[in-house]
Tab-separated table of C-alpha atoms in Angstrom:
chain	number	residue	atom	x	y	z
A	1	MET	CA	145.382	-165.734	132.811
A	2	THR	CA	144.165	-162.832	135.162
A	3	THR	CA	145.975	-163.783	138.641
A	4	ASN	CA	142.366	-164.656	139.950
A	5	GLY	CA	142.039	-167.688	137.123
A	6	ALA	CA	139.460	-165.671	134.890
A	7	PRO	CA	140.510	-165.459	131.311
A	8	TYR	CA	141.677	-162.485	129.453
A	9	ALA	CA	139.352	-160.199	127.342
A	10	GLY	CA	139.331	-161.691	123.960
A	11	GLN	CA	140.196	-165.152	125.245
A	12	SER	CA	138.434	-167.889	123.740
A	13	LEU	CA	136.384	-169.783	126.356
A	14	ILE	CA	136.354	-172.934	124.195
A	15	ASP	CA	138.280	-175.503	122.473
A	16	THR	CA	137.747	-174.602	118.734
A	17	SER	CA	138.913	-178.032	118.086
A	18	ILE	CA	135.236	-179.612	118.944
A	19	PHE	CA	133.797	-178.272	116.127
A	20	THR	CA	136.750	-178.673	114.019
A	21	THR	CA	135.720	-182.437	114.905
A	22	LEU	CA	132.113	-182.153	114.366
A	23	GLN	CA	133.012	-181.085	111.037
A	24	SER	CA	134.925	-183.566	110.020
A	25	LYS	CA	131.927	-185.745	111.356
A	26	ILE	CA	129.522	-183.844	109.339
A	27	ASP	CA	132.066	-183.989	105.997
A	28	GLU	CA	131.962	-187.996	106.716
A	29	GLU	CA	128.267	-188.133	107.067
A	30	SER	CA	127.446	-186.535	103.549
A	31	THR	CA	130.195	-188.442	102.343
A	32	VAL	CA	128.557	-191.577	102.483
A	33	ARG	CA	125.188	-189.913	101.615
A	34	ASP	CA	126.405	-188.820	98.431
A	35	GLU	CA	127.997	-192.430	97.629
A	36	LEU	CA	124.827	-194.027	98.754
A	37	LYS	CA	122.193	-192.088	96.886
A	38	GLU	CA	124.449	-192.037	93.627
A	39	ILE	CA	123.559	-195.765	93.537
A	40	VAL	CA	119.755	-194.951	94.911
A	41	ASP	CA	119.752	-192.336	91.807
A	42	LYS	CA	120.836	-195.353	89.583
A	43	LEU	CA	118.132	-197.575	90.989
A	44	SER	CA	115.220	-194.521	90.755
A	45	LYS	CA	115.862	-194.322	87.210
A	46	GLN	CA	116.248	-197.930	86.673
A	47	GLY	CA	112.719	-198.107	88.222
A	48	ARG	CA	110.898	-195.617	85.995
A	49	THR	CA	111.617	-197.776	83.343
A	50	THR	CA	110.531	-201.118	84.875
A	51	GLN	CA	107.463	-199.179	86.142
A	52	SER	CA	106.781	-197.580	82.016
A	53	ILE	CA	106.953	-201.122	81.081
A	54	LEU	CA	104.229	-202.392	83.757
A	55	SER	CA	102.054	-199.690	82.531
A	56	ARG	CA	101.301	-201.290	79.588
A	57	ILE	CA	99.495	-203.935	81.115
A	58	HIS	CA	96.129	-201.809	81.490
A	59	ASN	CA	96.616	-201.216	77.208
A	60	VAL	CA	97.923	-204.442	76.048
A	61	PRO	CA	95.719	-207.460	75.547
A	62	SER	CA	96.292	-210.801	77.594
A	63	GLN	CA	97.555	-212.973	75.064
A	64	SER	CA	100.243	-209.924	74.729
A	65	VAL	CA	101.282	-209.358	77.796
A	66	GLY	CA	104.035	-211.700	77.710
A	67	THR	CA	106.202	-210.746	74.787
A	68	GLU	CA	105.206	-206.819	75.399
A	69	VAL	CA	105.260	-206.320	79.191
A	70	LEU	CA	106.798	-209.839	80.756
A	71	ASP	CA	109.687	-210.053	78.820
A	72	PRO	CA	111.168	-206.385	78.489
A	73	CYS	CA	110.108	-206.077	82.527
A	74	MET	CA	112.252	-208.990	83.209
A	75	LYS	CA	115.257	-207.447	81.877
A	76	ALA	CA	114.861	-204.402	83.498
A	77	LEU	CA	114.158	-206.150	87.085
A	78	GLU	CA	117.353	-207.588	86.453
A	79	GLU	CA	119.626	-204.260	86.131
A	80	GLN	CA	116.934	-202.703	89.260
A	81	ARG	CA	118.617	-206.538	90.833
A	82	ASN	CA	122.415	-206.087	90.234
A	83	SER	CA	121.763	-202.173	91.538
A	84	VAL	CA	120.322	-203.334	94.900
A	85	SER	CA	122.834	-206.233	95.529
A	86	SER	CA	125.541	-203.049	94.958
A	87	LEU	CA	123.413	-201.291	97.311
A	88	ALA	CA	123.468	-203.372	99.630
A	89	GLU	CA	127.101	-204.197	99.992
A	90	ALA	CA	127.828	-200.461	99.800
A	91	ALA	CA	124.955	-199.470	102.480
A	92	SER	CA	126.315	-202.915	104.827
A	93	LYS	CA	129.382	-200.313	106.031
A	94	PHE	CA	127.166	-198.340	107.634
A	95	PRO	CA	124.475	-198.013	110.592
A	96	PHE	CA	121.192	-199.175	108.577
A	97	TYR	CA	119.003	-196.974	110.795
A	98	LYS	CA	121.061	-194.174	110.159
A	99	TYR	CA	120.972	-193.627	106.344
A	100	ASN	CA	117.678	-195.883	105.535
A	101	PHE	CA	116.010	-192.886	104.657
A	102	VAL	CA	118.214	-193.048	101.668
A	103	TRP	CA	116.661	-195.733	99.750
A	104	GLN	CA	113.717	-197.116	101.547
A	105	ARG	CA	111.046	-195.805	99.039
A	106	GLU	CA	113.103	-197.231	95.840
A	107	ILE	CA	113.451	-200.477	97.695
A	108	GLN	CA	109.946	-200.137	98.161
A	109	ASN	CA	109.409	-199.575	94.247
A	110	VAL	CA	111.612	-202.280	92.951
A	111	VAL	CA	110.238	-204.847	95.515
A	112	SER	CA	106.288	-203.825	94.646
A	113	SER	CA	107.641	-204.016	90.706
A	114	PHE	CA	109.036	-207.249	90.893
A	115	GLN	CA	105.824	-208.833	93.237
A	116	LEU	CA	103.500	-207.435	89.951
A	117	TRP	CA	105.651	-209.304	87.429
A	118	HIS	CA	105.801	-212.187	89.588
A	119	TRP	CA	102.003	-212.004	89.758
A	120	LEU	CA	101.231	-211.443	86.486
A	121	SER	CA	103.839	-214.786	85.201
A	122	SER	CA	102.178	-217.009	87.889
A	123	GLY	CA	99.672	-215.208	89.740
A	124	LYS	CA	101.305	-216.215	93.179
A	125	LEU	CA	103.139	-214.378	95.838
A	126	LYS	CA	106.637	-214.374	96.727
A	127	SER	CA	107.554	-214.287	100.469
A	128	ILE	CA	110.209	-211.977	101.328
A	129	GLU	CA	112.590	-214.477	101.762
A	130	GLU	CA	112.142	-214.983	98.366
A	131	VAL	CA	112.301	-211.497	97.336
A	132	GLY	CA	115.628	-211.095	99.476
A	133	GLU	CA	116.927	-214.187	97.162
A	134	TYR	CA	116.248	-212.609	94.126
A	135	PHE	CA	117.682	-209.278	94.767
A	136	ARG	CA	120.894	-211.210	95.398
A	137	GLY	CA	122.225	-209.981	91.661
A	138	GLU	CA	124.176	-211.456	89.137
A	139	PHE	CA	127.427	-209.857	90.366
A	140	ALA	CA	126.640	-210.448	94.290
A	141	ILE	CA	129.819	-211.230	96.371
A	142	LEU	CA	129.963	-215.245	96.674
A	143	PHE	CA	129.506	-215.196	100.297
A	144	THR	CA	126.185	-213.586	100.459
A	145	PRO	CA	123.500	-215.465	99.152
A	146	THR	CA	120.803	-212.901	99.417
A	147	VAL	CA	120.049	-209.638	100.009
A	148	PRO	CA	119.193	-209.897	103.792
A	149	VAL	CA	115.805	-209.562	105.194
A	150	ASN	CA	114.502	-208.852	108.867
A	151	VAL	CA	117.812	-208.541	109.877
A	152	LYS	CA	117.698	-208.414	114.084
A	153	ASP	CA	121.108	-209.276	114.861
A	154	ALA	CA	122.796	-206.439	113.205
A	155	ASP	CA	123.287	-202.980	111.802
A	156	THR	CA	123.135	-204.019	108.236
A	157	PHE	CA	121.594	-203.703	105.243
A	158	HIS	CA	118.501	-205.281	104.797
A	159	ILE	CA	114.526	-205.192	103.233
A	160	THR	CA	112.634	-204.744	106.137
A	161	ILE	CA	109.235	-205.985	106.884
A	162	GLU	CA	107.701	-203.200	106.125
A	163	ASP	CA	109.301	-202.091	103.154
A	164	TYR	CA	107.807	-205.814	102.165
A	165	LEU	CA	104.558	-205.190	103.289
A	166	LEU	CA	104.033	-201.112	101.828
A	167	ALA	CA	105.245	-202.690	98.605
A	168	LEU	CA	102.643	-205.389	98.829
A	169	CYS	CA	100.011	-202.839	99.140
A	170	SER	CA	101.241	-200.572	96.139
A	171	THR	CA	100.453	-204.102	94.022
A	172	ILE	CA	97.581	-204.537	95.318
A	173	GLU	CA	96.434	-200.881	94.035
A	174	GLU	CA	97.829	-201.602	90.740
A	175	LEU	CA	96.109	-204.593	90.068
A	176	ALA	CA	92.624	-203.700	91.679
A	177	ARG	CA	93.420	-200.778	88.997
A	178	LEU	CA	93.841	-204.003	86.435
A	179	ALA	CA	90.847	-205.196	87.143
A	180	THR	CA	88.830	-202.529	85.336
A	181	ASN	CA	91.288	-202.068	82.618
A	182	SER	CA	90.747	-205.702	82.114
A	183	VAL	CA	87.290	-205.676	81.434
A	184	THR	CA	88.099	-202.972	78.766
A	185	LEU	CA	90.299	-205.053	77.153
A	186	GLY	CA	88.109	-207.886	76.285
A	187	ASP	CA	89.406	-210.052	79.656
A	188	HIS	CA	86.802	-211.060	81.958
A	189	ALA	CA	88.535	-213.783	83.611
A	190	ARG	CA	90.934	-211.200	84.594
A	191	PRO	CA	89.098	-209.708	87.424
A	192	LEU	CA	88.175	-212.842	89.109
A	193	GLN	CA	91.923	-213.627	89.685
A	194	ILE	CA	92.556	-210.514	91.150
A	195	SER	CA	89.829	-210.353	93.225
A	196	LYS	CA	90.675	-214.078	94.921
A	197	PHE	CA	94.295	-212.875	95.336
A	198	ILE	CA	93.862	-209.747	96.884
A	199	LYS	CA	91.155	-211.247	99.166
A	200	ASP	CA	93.787	-214.166	100.348
A	201	VAL	CA	96.387	-211.118	100.638
A	202	TYR	CA	93.898	-209.501	102.781
A	203	ALA	CA	93.348	-212.307	104.911
A	204	GLY	CA	96.794	-212.575	105.532
A	205	PHE	CA	96.840	-208.811	106.713
A	206	GLN	CA	94.136	-209.385	109.353
A	207	LEU	CA	96.460	-211.754	110.821
A	208	LEU	CA	99.534	-209.160	111.950
A	209	ASN	CA	99.517	-206.677	114.651
A	210	LEU	CA	100.682	-203.668	113.324
A	211	LYS	CA	102.281	-201.001	114.961
A	212	ASN	CA	103.431	-198.787	112.004
A	213	ASP	CA	100.872	-195.788	111.348
A	214	ALA	CA	101.476	-195.629	107.626
A	215	LEU	CA	101.617	-199.364	107.169
A	216	ARG	CA	98.943	-199.797	109.292
A	217	LYS	CA	96.458	-196.981	107.137
A	218	ARG	CA	97.798	-198.084	104.056
A	219	SER	CA	96.791	-201.763	104.502
A	220	ASP	CA	93.039	-200.537	105.586
A	221	GLY	CA	93.124	-199.036	102.006
A	222	ILE	CA	93.169	-202.938	100.800
A	223	LYS	CA	89.823	-203.101	101.760
A	224	TYR	CA	88.656	-200.374	99.400
A	225	SER	CA	90.411	-202.628	96.092
A	226	ILE	CA	88.411	-205.155	96.992
A	227	ARG	CA	85.414	-203.284	96.769
A	228	ASN	CA	86.789	-201.889	93.670
A	229	VAL	CA	87.118	-205.146	92.295
A	230	GLU	CA	84.208	-206.149	93.706
A	231	GLY	CA	82.250	-204.231	92.262
A	232	VAL	CA	83.339	-204.942	88.676
A	233	VAL	CA	83.075	-208.885	88.980
A	234	TYR	CA	79.467	-208.327	90.017
A	235	ASP	CA	78.768	-205.952	86.888
A	236	LEU	CA	80.336	-208.871	85.084
A	237	SER	CA	77.708	-211.358	86.337
A	238	LEU	CA	75.015	-209.088	85.929
A	239	ARG	CA	75.882	-208.811	82.394
A	240	GLY	CA	76.175	-212.839	82.247
A	241	LEU	CA	79.863	-212.006	81.448
A	242	VAL	CA	81.712	-213.969	84.396
A	243	PRO	CA	83.474	-217.152	82.150
A	244	LYS	CA	82.520	-220.296	83.568
A	245	ASP	CA	85.312	-222.491	81.655
A	246	GLU	CA	87.223	-225.212	83.883
A	247	ASP	CA	90.304	-222.610	84.098
A	248	THR	CA	88.004	-219.778	85.705
A	249	MET	CA	86.236	-222.247	88.262
A	250	LYS	CA	89.270	-223.559	89.334
A	251	MET	CA	90.474	-219.871	90.055
A	252	GLU	CA	87.201	-219.454	91.809
């Protein structure tokens, strides 16, 4: 140091430990992402299997959907359920909004697949709370009754309302496609059932004041799905192919 307090030439003006500490934090965050990504990659691989099974609904007759689609899909979803449970346990150790980009897309995909499977099984919609309960998983820790949903008072893993609604939009798109393909397979009752369901869902969306731009755009797309399904039903009506049996009348 010179007599006036200035550093000698070549002397560092900063404490290099500042950057050493930063690198340690970067390495820690990278380790966390890698840990979470390993689970998400497994979930993604399982998801491709589930979606492949569900895609059979477009070329399998309705009377065979149970054995050829629903049963094997249930087993595939059970594997995903356990992966979601493992992800919830691992991710809850870290800040949610810092890492949720790692799993957000896959969570939406698995929730959409589950909703589609459940609708094909029952014709009904699962609430976000029921979705969280399902994805608890076979090997979940005993004091965690469900995968958390819409958590506001803790920075922990949960299924957000946005994830739930975006997944539902994907389910609606798949059902609109099924309406057309059902006619090709000779099932003229299915489009009417789908039409009623997606109209009811859209009526529910109309009650929401959506702030998320991506979600608002996706939900607006439901109108086009409704229009496509209405076109299918209208064509069936013109051709005199709308079923008038007791079950169909109940759906209407």
